[in-house]
Structure formats: structure tokens, C-alpha cells
Amino acid sequence: MIAPSILAADFARLGEEADAVDNADWLHVDVMDAHFVPNLTLGLPVVQSLRKATALPLDCHLMIDDPDRWAPGYAEAGAANVTIHVEAARDPVQVARAIRAAGAFAGLSVKPGTPLEPYLELLREFDTLLVMTVEPGFGGQEFMAEVLPKVRLAREQVNAGHLRLFVEVDGGVGADTIEAAAEAGADVFVAGSAVYGADDPARAVDALRDRARAAMAR
């Protein structure tokens, strides 16, 4: 599944930018608070407005402090998937249960330097694992292939039946990197500049999906 990131879109035209990728699977929304990460983007009011402007499922990635308090509100606003960072949450399991109770999938994200092994049991409570392939906080960074072993580990756990979740990658995903991520076992791909920097964003979505499918088939 391809999830274009509106972090790379024109913030003055978010409704139109969502329409430009209506062939995508999810629409990725990066929420940053200038505390957990150094950048400040958007918050709940924008997500509420986006929910009215597009039929695409909203994939909200909360790069914020205190997700225990704020995450359920994004599910209540109609997000399809709400992802929190394990490095920020006080009680990830309780947050996941609150997100699910509000009607959304619950996602857990790990930074590039955070090992996955300590959280494998905890991931039983989640529907999505988001492996950051850049340092969170800014778009346009270079893909970090050295984190792909975490993607492989997650895929092994899913294939063995120990986990049931989507394996998502976010950061530096484009035509030259999506195949490696797919071969490692990712099945959801967040792409910002590779989609919104293209002359035809919808065609870019299709091309990325085709590359991922071809890599998975191998």
C-alpha cells in the first residue's frame, strides 16, 4: 500500500492535494509538536478538516510528546490508523487499546536507533509497526538502509504467526529505495517528495506500487 505524505504537499491546498492522490491506499499525516521532534506541522483541527475533504483513510503519525493524552482524539476524529512513538508513550498498550476503542487501527513507531526486539511482545497489541527509515522530524532526508533488518525481523514474526500487523516504512522512500524496503518485508510505504514532487502525483503512486509489487514477487 502506498501512503503519500502530505508533509510534502502544499499546505495551502490540502484538499486538492489529497484529491491528486485519490488512487493511493492511505494518506499519511505527520503530526509534529516541536517538542518530541524539532519541527512543528499540524494538529487535530487540520485532521478533522481533512477527514471531511477526502475519502482516503488517514494514516496519522504522531511525532509528539504525551501521545497517551492526545492519540485517542485522532481516532475519534476519524483517522483510520493512529501511530504513536514507543519513545514517547508512557503506557503504549493502554494507548493502543484507547485508539482501537475509538475505532482506528493502532500503530507503534520506532526511531532508527531504537531496537525492535524489546517490543516484540508489546506489538501484539498493535495493528501497524512503523519503522522510521530517517530520523523523525523533517521530510526530504536520505533513506537509511541500515534499519531494514528491523523490517525483516517484523516480517519474520508476522510470517511465523507471532504478530498480525502491517509493516510500514517512512522516510526517503522513492523509486530507488522502495524495492529494498519491499524485499525486506514492508507492505505499507510512506512517500512524500517522491509523490508530491512529481509532475503527476497519481502516476507516481501507481509507479511506486508497481515497483513494490514486483520486488515482493521476487
XYZ file of N, CA and C in Angstrom:
654
model
N 0.850 -1.189 0.000
C 0.000 0.000 0.000
C 0.887 1.241 0.000
N 0.446 2.239 -0.743
C 1.190 3.496 -0.840
C 0.446 4.575 -0.052
N 1.187 5.273 0.800
C 0.606 6.309 1.654
C 1.357 7.622 1.417
N 0.902 8.443 0.479
C 1.571 9.722 0.250
C 1.541 10.585 1.511
N 2.650 11.250 1.768
C 2.761 12.092 2.955
C 2.456 13.540 2.604
N 1.447 14.107 3.282
C 1.096 15.494 2.993
C 2.128 16.473 3.541
N 3.136 15.958 4.259
C 4.224 16.838 4.682
C 4.902 17.462 3.465
N 4.859 16.749 2.335
C 5.483 17.244 1.105
C 4.487 17.981 0.205
N 3.243 18.086 0.648
C 2.209 18.729 -0.167
C 2.183 20.233 0.108
N 1.342 20.915 -0.643
C 1.129 22.350 -0.467
C 0.093 22.534 0.640
N 0.525 23.033 1.799
C -0.369 23.145 2.950
C -1.522 24.120 2.707
N -1.393 25.005 1.749
C -2.475 25.938 1.444
C -3.561 25.292 0.595
N -3.303 24.061 0.093
C -4.245 23.399 -0.814
C -4.408 21.933 -0.437
N -4.549 21.641 0.837
C -4.508 20.249 1.268
C -5.660 19.414 0.700
N -6.836 19.994 0.583
C -7.947 19.244 -0.006
C -7.658 18.845 -1.432
N -7.144 19.790 -2.222
C -6.802 19.494 -3.619
C -5.641 18.512 -3.703
N -4.687 18.641 -2.797
C -3.532 17.738 -2.797
C -3.965 16.310 -2.446
N -4.941 16.173 -1.578
C -5.485 14.844 -1.293
C -6.185 14.275 -2.517
N -6.956 15.102 -3.215
C -7.640 14.650 -4.434
C -6.644 14.203 -5.505
N -5.464 14.808 -5.513
C -4.459 14.496 -6.538
C -3.903 13.088 -6.389
N -4.116 12.466 -5.232
C -3.605 11.102 -4.998
C -4.748 10.186 -4.566
N -5.908 10.361 -5.197
C -7.067 9.565 -4.765
C -6.947 8.090 -5.131
N -5.891 7.726 -5.848
C -5.607 6.319 -6.132
C -4.684 5.703 -5.093
N -4.293 6.464 -4.080
C -3.443 5.932 -3.012
C -4.270 5.052 -2.077
N -3.583 4.356 -1.208
C -4.261 3.471 -0.259
C -4.559 4.187 1.055
N -3.593 4.923 1.575
C -3.757 5.750 2.762
C -3.207 7.135 2.436
N -3.595 8.127 3.238
C -2.995 9.453 3.176
C -2.280 9.671 4.508
N -0.963 9.839 4.423
C -0.141 9.910 5.630
C -0.082 11.345 6.147
N -0.367 11.504 7.431
C -0.426 12.827 8.052
C 0.596 12.877 9.187
N 1.634 13.685 9.005
C 2.688 13.815 10.011
C 2.335 14.923 10.996
N 2.097 14.536 12.230
C 1.774 15.488 13.295
C 3.026 15.681 14.139
N 3.564 16.900 14.166
C 4.794 17.200 14.910
C 4.545 18.388 15.828
N 5.111 18.322 17.026
C 4.772 19.311 18.054
C 5.917 20.232 18.465
N 7.079 20.132 17.803
C 8.258 20.936 18.144
C 8.801 20.625 19.533
N 8.414 19.477 20.087
C 8.947 19.015 21.372
C 9.592 17.637 21.198
N 8.786 16.655 20.802
C 9.345 15.319 20.542
C 10.299 15.352 19.361
N 9.950 16.164 18.372
C 10.828 16.424 17.229
C 10.964 17.943 17.106
N 12.009 18.434 16.422
C 12.240 19.884 16.384
C 11.323 20.655 15.457
N 10.523 19.978 14.667
C 9.673 20.660 13.693
C 8.241 20.769 14.218
N 7.493 21.715 13.672
C 6.086 21.919 14.005
C 5.290 21.858 12.710
N 4.263 20.997 12.669
C 3.498 20.875 11.423
C 2.037 21.228 11.646
N 1.226 20.243 11.969
C -0.211 20.466 12.079
C -0.764 19.583 13.188
N -2.040 19.782 13.498
C -2.628 19.041 14.597
C -4.042 18.606 14.304
N -4.780 18.382 15.382
C -6.104 17.782 15.279
C -7.087 18.578 14.424
N -7.141 19.908 14.503
C -8.108 20.623 13.658
C -7.901 20.392 12.162
N -6.650 20.293 11.742
C -6.384 20.036 10.323
C -6.822 18.624 9.945
N -6.579 17.668 10.833
C -7.014 16.288 10.568
C -8.534 16.228 10.469
N -9.217 16.940 11.346
C -10.684 16.968 11.282
C -11.160 17.548 9.956
N -10.496 18.584 9.470
C -10.865 19.179 8.189
C -10.551 18.248 7.028
N -9.398 17.602 7.087
C -9.021 16.653 6.038
C -10.009 15.505 5.944
N -10.499 15.056 7.099
C -11.442 13.935 7.111
C -12.683 14.276 6.295
N -13.084 15.564 6.303
C -14.247 15.992 5.528
C -13.906 16.182 4.047
N -12.613 16.357 3.747
C -12.209 16.724 2.391
C -11.820 15.547 1.523
N -11.583 14.373 2.128
C -11.125 13.226 1.335
C -11.724 11.936 1.872
N -11.914 10.984 0.964
C -12.374 9.656 1.358
C -11.211 8.723 1.668
N -9.977 9.170 1.415
C -8.826 8.322 1.691
C -8.698 8.064 3.188
N -8.341 6.848 3.590
C -8.078 6.591 5.010
C -6.883 7.419 5.475
N -7.027 8.086 6.602
C -5.963 8.932 7.134
C -5.064 8.120 8.054
N -3.787 8.173 7.756
C -2.741 7.460 8.498
C -1.975 8.505 9.309
N -2.370 8.704 10.555
C -1.821 9.794 11.368
C -0.618 9.306 12.176
N 0.511 9.919 11.931
C 1.772 9.572 12.598
C 2.079 10.674 13.600
N 1.922 10.355 14.880
C 2.057 11.349 15.937
C 3.492 11.386 16.459
N 4.233 12.376 15.993
C 5.589 12.613 16.490
C 5.496 13.706 17.549
N 4.905 13.324 18.688
C 4.562 14.301 19.721
C 4.860 13.743 21.105
N 5.045 14.655 22.042
C 5.081 14.277 23.451
C 3.670 13.944 23.927
N 3.597 13.124 24.952
C 2.337 12.776 25.610
C 1.277 12.222 24.660
N 1.631 11.240 23.822
C 0.612 10.646 22.960
C -0.473 9.936 23.762
N -0.155 9.555 25.021
C -1.165 8.917 25.875
C -2.395 9.815 25.992
N -2.165 11.109 26.042
C -3.264 12.071 26.167
C -3.925 12.371 24.830
N -3.130 12.541 23.792
C -3.647 13.105 22.551
C -4.080 12.081 21.506
N -3.502 10.892 21.498
C -3.734 9.951 20.399
C -5.202 9.555 20.217
N -5.945 9.247 21.287
C -7.335 8.822 21.055
C -8.167 9.852 20.306
N -7.856 11.140 20.476
C -8.616 12.177 19.785
C -8.511 12.090 18.275
N -7.385 11.618 17.778
C -7.219 11.473 16.331
C -8.071 10.323 15.803
N -8.183 9.266 16.601
C -9.080 8.178 16.216
C -10.528 8.645 16.239
N -10.879 9.410 17.252
C -12.247 9.937 17.354
C -12.560 10.882 16.193
N -11.525 11.547 15.663
C -11.717 12.463 14.532
C -11.875 11.730 13.211
N -11.707 10.406 13.216
C -11.940 9.634 12.004
C -10.704 9.093 11.322
N -9.529 9.225 11.961
C -8.329 8.621 11.373
C -8.496 7.109 11.298
N -7.963 6.519 10.248
C -8.042 5.067 10.091
C -6.954 4.363 10.885
N -5.802 5.015 11.006
C -4.657 4.443 11.717
C -3.980 5.577 12.479
N -3.724 5.357 13.752
C -3.061 6.359 14.582
C -1.814 5.723 15.170
N -0.651 6.274 14.817
C 0.633 5.713 15.224
C 1.298 6.612 16.257
N 1.754 5.992 17.327
C 2.487 6.697 18.375
C 3.927 6.195 18.395
N 4.808 6.965 19.020
C 6.199 6.545 19.148
C 6.426 5.856 20.481
N 7.097 4.710 20.415
C 7.386 3.982 21.646
C 8.288 4.802 22.563
N 9.089 5.687 21.973
C 10.000 6.508 22.772
C 9.259 7.608 23.536
N 8.006 7.892 23.159
C 7.265 8.998 23.772
C 6.144 8.542 24.701
N 5.620 7.363 24.474
C 4.442 6.913 25.223
C 4.824 6.404 26.614
N 4.011 6.755 27.590
C 4.220 6.235 28.945
C 3.693 4.807 29.060
N 2.541 4.543 28.447
C 1.911 3.221 28.511
C 1.383 2.865 27.128
N 2.256 2.375 26.252
C 1.850 2.132 24.862
C 0.655 1.193 24.729
N 0.568 0.185 25.590
C -0.532 -0.773 25.475
C -1.868 -0.096 25.753
N -1.914 0.720 26.787
C -3.164 1.404 27.103
C -3.544 2.395 26.010
N -2.544 3.057 25.430
C -2.839 3.977 24.328
C -3.392 3.191 23.138
N -2.782 2.068 22.822
C -3.258 1.249 21.704
C -4.705 0.826 21.924
N -5.010 0.425 23.134
C -6.386 -0.013 23.422
C -7.366 1.150 23.315
N -6.942 2.339 23.726
C -7.818 3.505 23.619
C -8.042 3.891 22.161
N -6.986 3.805 21.352
C -7.120 4.103 19.923
C -8.080 3.118 19.263
N -7.890 1.848 19.577
C -8.761 0.828 18.984
C -10.203 1.008 19.444
N -10.392 1.338 20.721
C -11.749 1.544 21.241
C -12.444 2.701 20.545
N -11.658 3.657 20.059
C -12.216 4.807 19.343
C -12.430 4.516 17.867
N -12.082 3.306 17.422
C -12.434 2.894 16.072
C -11.337 2.907 15.036
N -10.083 3.095 15.453
C -8.971 3.135 14.498
C -8.008 1.990 14.747
N -7.180 1.708 13.755
C -6.025 0.855 13.967
C -5.033 1.602 14.851
N -4.274 0.842 15.627
C -3.226 1.424 16.467
C -1.866 1.051 15.903
N -1.000 2.061 15.766
C 0.337 1.828 15.240
C 1.401 2.203 16.253
N 2.532 1.508 16.179
C 3.681 1.811 17.022
C 4.864 2.103 16.116
N 5.557 3.211 16.378
C 6.708 3.591 15.570
C 7.981 3.541 16.396
N 9.084 3.189 15.710
C 10.402 3.185 16.341
C 11.356 4.029 15.500
N 12.142 4.854 16.188
C 13.166 5.646 15.523
C 14.267 4.733 14.975
N 15.103 5.242 14.073
C 16.183 4.419 13.515
C 17.093 3.807 14.574
N 17.368 4.518 15.645
C 18.280 3.999 16.659
C 17.636 3.149 17.724
N 16.314 2.951 17.661
C 15.595 2.158 18.666
C 15.509 0.712 18.223
N 16.032 -0.232 19.017
C 15.936 -1.642 18.636
C 14.494 -2.126 18.706
N 14.174 -3.121 17.906
C 12.815 -3.646 17.864
C 12.593 -4.786 18.853
N 13.633 -5.547 19.117
C 13.477 -6.772 19.916
C 12.771 -6.559 21.257
N 13.055 -5.487 22.010
C 12.383 -5.346 23.312
C 10.871 -5.150 23.218
N 10.364 -4.857 22.021
C 8.955 -4.506 21.885
C 8.140 -5.544 21.110
N 8.744 -6.690 20.827
C 8.031 -7.684 20.025
C 6.763 -8.177 20.708
N 6.813 -8.430 22.013
C 5.617 -8.881 22.723
C 4.564 -7.774 22.755
N 5.002 -6.570 22.994
C 4.099 -5.420 23.056
C 3.358 -5.228 21.731
N 4.010 -5.578 20.620
C 3.413 -5.371 19.297
C 2.167 -6.226 19.063
N 1.926 -7.192 19.927
C 0.691 -7.969 19.813
C -0.543 -7.086 19.998
N -0.363 -5.942 20.629
C -1.469 -5.013 20.888
C -1.684 -4.026 19.738
N -0.858 -4.110 18.705
C -0.885 -3.105 17.643
C -1.250 -3.715 16.291
N -1.729 -2.836 15.407
C -2.112 -3.241 14.054
C -1.076 -2.848 13.011
N -0.202 -1.901 13.365
C 0.799 -1.392 12.439
C 2.111 -1.168 13.170
N 3.197 -1.559 12.550
C 4.536 -1.183 13.014
C 5.117 -0.237 11.979
N 5.472 0.964 12.415
C 6.075 1.957 11.522
C 7.564 2.057 11.834
N 8.376 1.550 10.922
C 9.831 1.618 11.070
C 10.311 2.887 10.384
N 10.885 3.793 11.161
C 11.403 5.034 10.587
C 12.699 4.744 9.833
N 12.720 5.144 8.559
C 13.913 4.956 7.738
C 14.657 6.281 7.551
N 14.265 7.277 8.344
C 15.011 8.525 8.543
C 14.797 8.924 9.995
N 15.549 9.919 10.460
C 15.267 10.472 11.779
C 13.977 11.286 11.697
N 13.035 11.064 12.604
C 11.766 11.791 12.502
C 11.942 13.283 12.713
N 11.121 14.049 11.999
C 11.121 15.483 12.221
C 11.122 16.326 10.975
N 11.697 15.826 9.881
C 11.777 16.614 8.654
C 11.639 15.705 7.446
N 11.013 16.221 6.396
C 10.942 15.498 5.136
C 12.209 15.695 4.324
N 12.321 14.915 3.238
C 13.416 15.106 2.295
C 14.737 14.501 2.704
N 14.752 13.634 3.743
C 16.005 13.025 4.179
C 16.323 11.775 3.361
N 17.562 11.335 3.460
C 18.022 10.160 2.716
C 17.638 8.880 3.447
N 17.158 7.923 2.692
C 16.737 6.608 3.191
C 17.888 5.905 3.901
N 17.626 5.379 5.092
C 18.636 4.693 5.899
C 18.451 3.179 5.753
N 19.181 2.575 4.824
C 19.037 1.140 4.574
C 19.466 0.302 5.769
N 20.246 0.880 6.673
C 20.734 0.096 7.813
C 19.634 -0.273 8.804
N 18.445 0.313 8.666
C 17.352 -0.072 9.566
C 16.510 -1.220 8.998
N 16.783 -1.660 7.796
C 15.958 -2.700 7.179
C 15.970 -4.039 7.927
N 17.020 -4.380 8.686
C 16.910 -5.599 9.491
C 15.718 -5.597 10.443
N 15.292 -4.421 10.906
C 14.099 -4.366 11.758
C 12.844 -4.724 10.955
N 12.811 -4.293 9.707
C 11.690 -4.649 8.839
C 11.681 -6.163 8.618
N 12.853 -6.720 8.370
C 12.934 -8.179 8.156
C 12.486 -8.949 9.391
N 12.908 -8.491 10.566
C 12.517 -9.158 11.805
C 11.006 -9.114 11.982
N 10.417 -7.961 11.732
C 8.965 -7.846 11.871
C 8.246 -8.764 10.889
N 8.734 -8.810 9.647
C 8.099 -9.677 8.653
C 8.228 -11.147 9.055
N 9.368 -11.530 9.594
C 9.543 -12.913 10.071
C 8.533 -13.241 11.163
N 8.314 -12.297 12.060
C 7.360 -12.517 13.146
C 5.938 -12.624 12.618
N 5.606 -11.821 11.614
C 4.278 -11.897 11.012
C 4.114 -13.221 10.264
N 5.103 -13.578 9.478
C 5.013 -14.816 8.698
C 4.927 -16.052 9.587
N 5.557 -15.969 10.759
C 5.520 -17.099 11.695
C 4.231 -17.138 12.512
N 3.397 -16.117 12.367
C 2.134 -16.082 13.087
C 2.215 -15.486 14.473
N 3.370 -14.942 14.844
C 3.516 -14.350 16.178
C 2.889 -12.958 16.256
N 2.839 -12.275 15.125
C 2.253 -10.942 15.064
C 1.291 -10.868 13.889
N 0.293 -9.993 14.019
C -0.616 -9.705 12.905
C -0.665 -8.200 12.761
N 0.116 -7.669 11.831
C 0.150 -6.214 11.653
C 0.724 -5.846 10.295
N 0.477 -4.604 9.912
C 1.126 -4.032 8.740
C 2.535 -3.608 9.139
N 3.470 -3.762 8.208
C 4.842 -3.295 8.418
C 5.051 -2.107 7.476
N 5.185 -0.940 8.079
C 5.212 0.320 7.336
C 6.597 0.943 7.432
N 7.047 1.565 6.358
C 8.311 2.306 6.367
C 8.045 3.750 5.988
N 8.810 4.638 6.604
C 8.584 6.069 6.420
C 9.919 6.796 6.425
N 10.210 7.454 5.284
C 11.403 8.286 5.218
C 12.292 7.932 4.042
N 12.420 8.845 3.098
C 13.304 8.623 1.966
C 12.835 7.556 1.000
N 11.545 7.219 1.036
C 11.012 6.174 0.153
C 10.725 6.777 -1.221
N 11.308 6.172 -2.243
C 11.110 6.621 -3.613
C 11.393 5.488 -4.569
N 11.475 5.815 -5.840
C 11.674 4.792 -6.870
C 12.966 4.011 -6.659
N 13.982 4.656 -6.078
C 15.275 3.999 -5.924
C 15.415 3.243 -4.608
N 14.430 3.340 -3.708
C 14.552 2.686 -2.401
C 13.382 1.772 -2.065
N 12.265 1.919 -2.746
C 11.076 1.166 -2.344
C 11.252 -0.335 -2.548
N 12.032 -0.717 -3.547
C 12.213 -2.147 -3.789
C 12.956 -2.814 -2.644
N 13.983 -2.158 -2.115
C 14.722 -2.727 -0.985
C 13.819 -2.857 0.227
N 12.973 -1.865 0.459
C 12.054 -1.923 1.594
C 11.032 -3.042 1.412
N 10.547 -3.218 0.185
C 9.573 -4.283 -0.086
C 10.209 -5.652 0.050
N 11.413 -5.799 -0.462
C 12.114 -7.080 -0.346
C 12.386 -7.438 1.113
N 12.579 -6.413 1.957
C 12.817 -6.657 3.385
C 11.545 -7.070 4.109
N 10.370 -6.765 3.513
C 9.130 -7.211 4.119
C 8.119 -6.134 4.430
N 8.387 -4.889 4.057
C 7.402 -3.838 4.276
C 6.218 -4.021 3.334
N 5.030 -3.629 3.808
C 3.866 -3.681 2.926
C 3.085 -2.364 2.881
N 3.530 -1.361 3.651
C 2.977 -0.009 3.550
C 4.158 0.948 3.401
N 4.062 1.840 2.408
C 5.197 2.700 2.074
C 4.748 4.162 2.095
N 5.332 4.929 3.006
C 5.060 6.360 3.070
C 6.016 7.062 2.112
N 5.474 7.877 1.229
C 6.304 8.578 0.243
C 5.849 10.028 0.174
N 6.773 10.939 0.406
C 6.454 12.362 0.379
C 6.856 13.018 -0.918
N 8.164 13.417 -0.978
C 8.622 14.121 -2.180
C 8.528 13.272 -3.438
N 8.649 11.942 -3.302
C 8.572 11.072 -4.479
C 7.195 11.141 -5.129
N 6.177 11.507 -4.365
C 4.821 11.648 -4.906
C 4.513 13.105 -5.210
N 4.615 13.954 -4.199
C 4.194 15.344 -4.371
C 5.226 16.193 -5.105
N 6.429 15.673 -5.273
C 7.422 16.364 -6.086
C 7.364 15.974 -7.543
N 6.496 15.006 -7.864
C 6.355 14.538 -9.246
C 5.394 15.433 -10.022
N 5.551 15.452 -11.330
C 4.642 16.237 -12.177
C 3.217 15.701 -12.087
N 3.084 14.379 -11.945
C 1.773 13.740 -11.851
C 1.771 12.862 -10.597
N 1.295 13.361 -9.454
C 1.347 12.591 -8.212
C 0.626 11.239 -8.296
N -0.506 11.196 -8.983
C -1.240 9.933 -9.080
C -0.438 8.889 -9.846
N 0.206 9.313 -10.918
C 1.037 8.378 -11.684
C 2.226 7.913 -10.848
N 2.774 8.808 -10.027
C 3.886 8.428 -9.150
C 3.449 7.376 -8.138
N 2.228 7.499 -7.615
C 1.689 6.485 -6.692
C 1.628 5.129 -7.381
N 1.085 5.092 -8.587
C 0.972 3.826 -9.321
C 2.348 3.223 -9.603
N 3.305 4.069 -9.970
C 4.642 3.570 -10.292
C 5.318 2.986 -9.055
N 5.158 3.640 -7.924
C 5.741 3.114 -6.680
C 5.095 1.788 -6.298
N 3.787 1.711 -6.431
C 3.089 0.461 -6.097
C 3.568 -0.677 -7.002
N 3.729 -0.386 -8.281
C 4.199 -1.413 -9.222
C 5.601 -1.895 -8.847
N 6.472 -0.973 -8.463
C 7.832 -1.362 -8.070
C 7.810 -2.235 -6.814
N 6.978 -1.867 -5.862
C 6.893 -2.645 -4.625
C 6.345 -4.046 -4.899
N 5.315 -4.123 -5.720
C 4.738 -5.429 -6.047
C 5.744 -6.323 -6.761
N 6.498 -5.736 -7.678
C 7.493 -6.518 -8.413
C 8.567 -7.043 -7.464
N 8.988 -6.203 -6.520
C 10.009 -6.632 -5.557
C 9.480 -7.729 -4.646
N 8.233 -7.604 -4.213
C 7.635 -8.636 -3.357
C 7.505 -9.964 -4.102
N 7.194 -9.887 -5.394
C 7.031 -11.115 -6.185
C 8.347 -11.871 -6.308
N 9.460 -11.125 -6.215
C 10.761 -11.806 -6.320
C 11.122 -12.522 -5.026
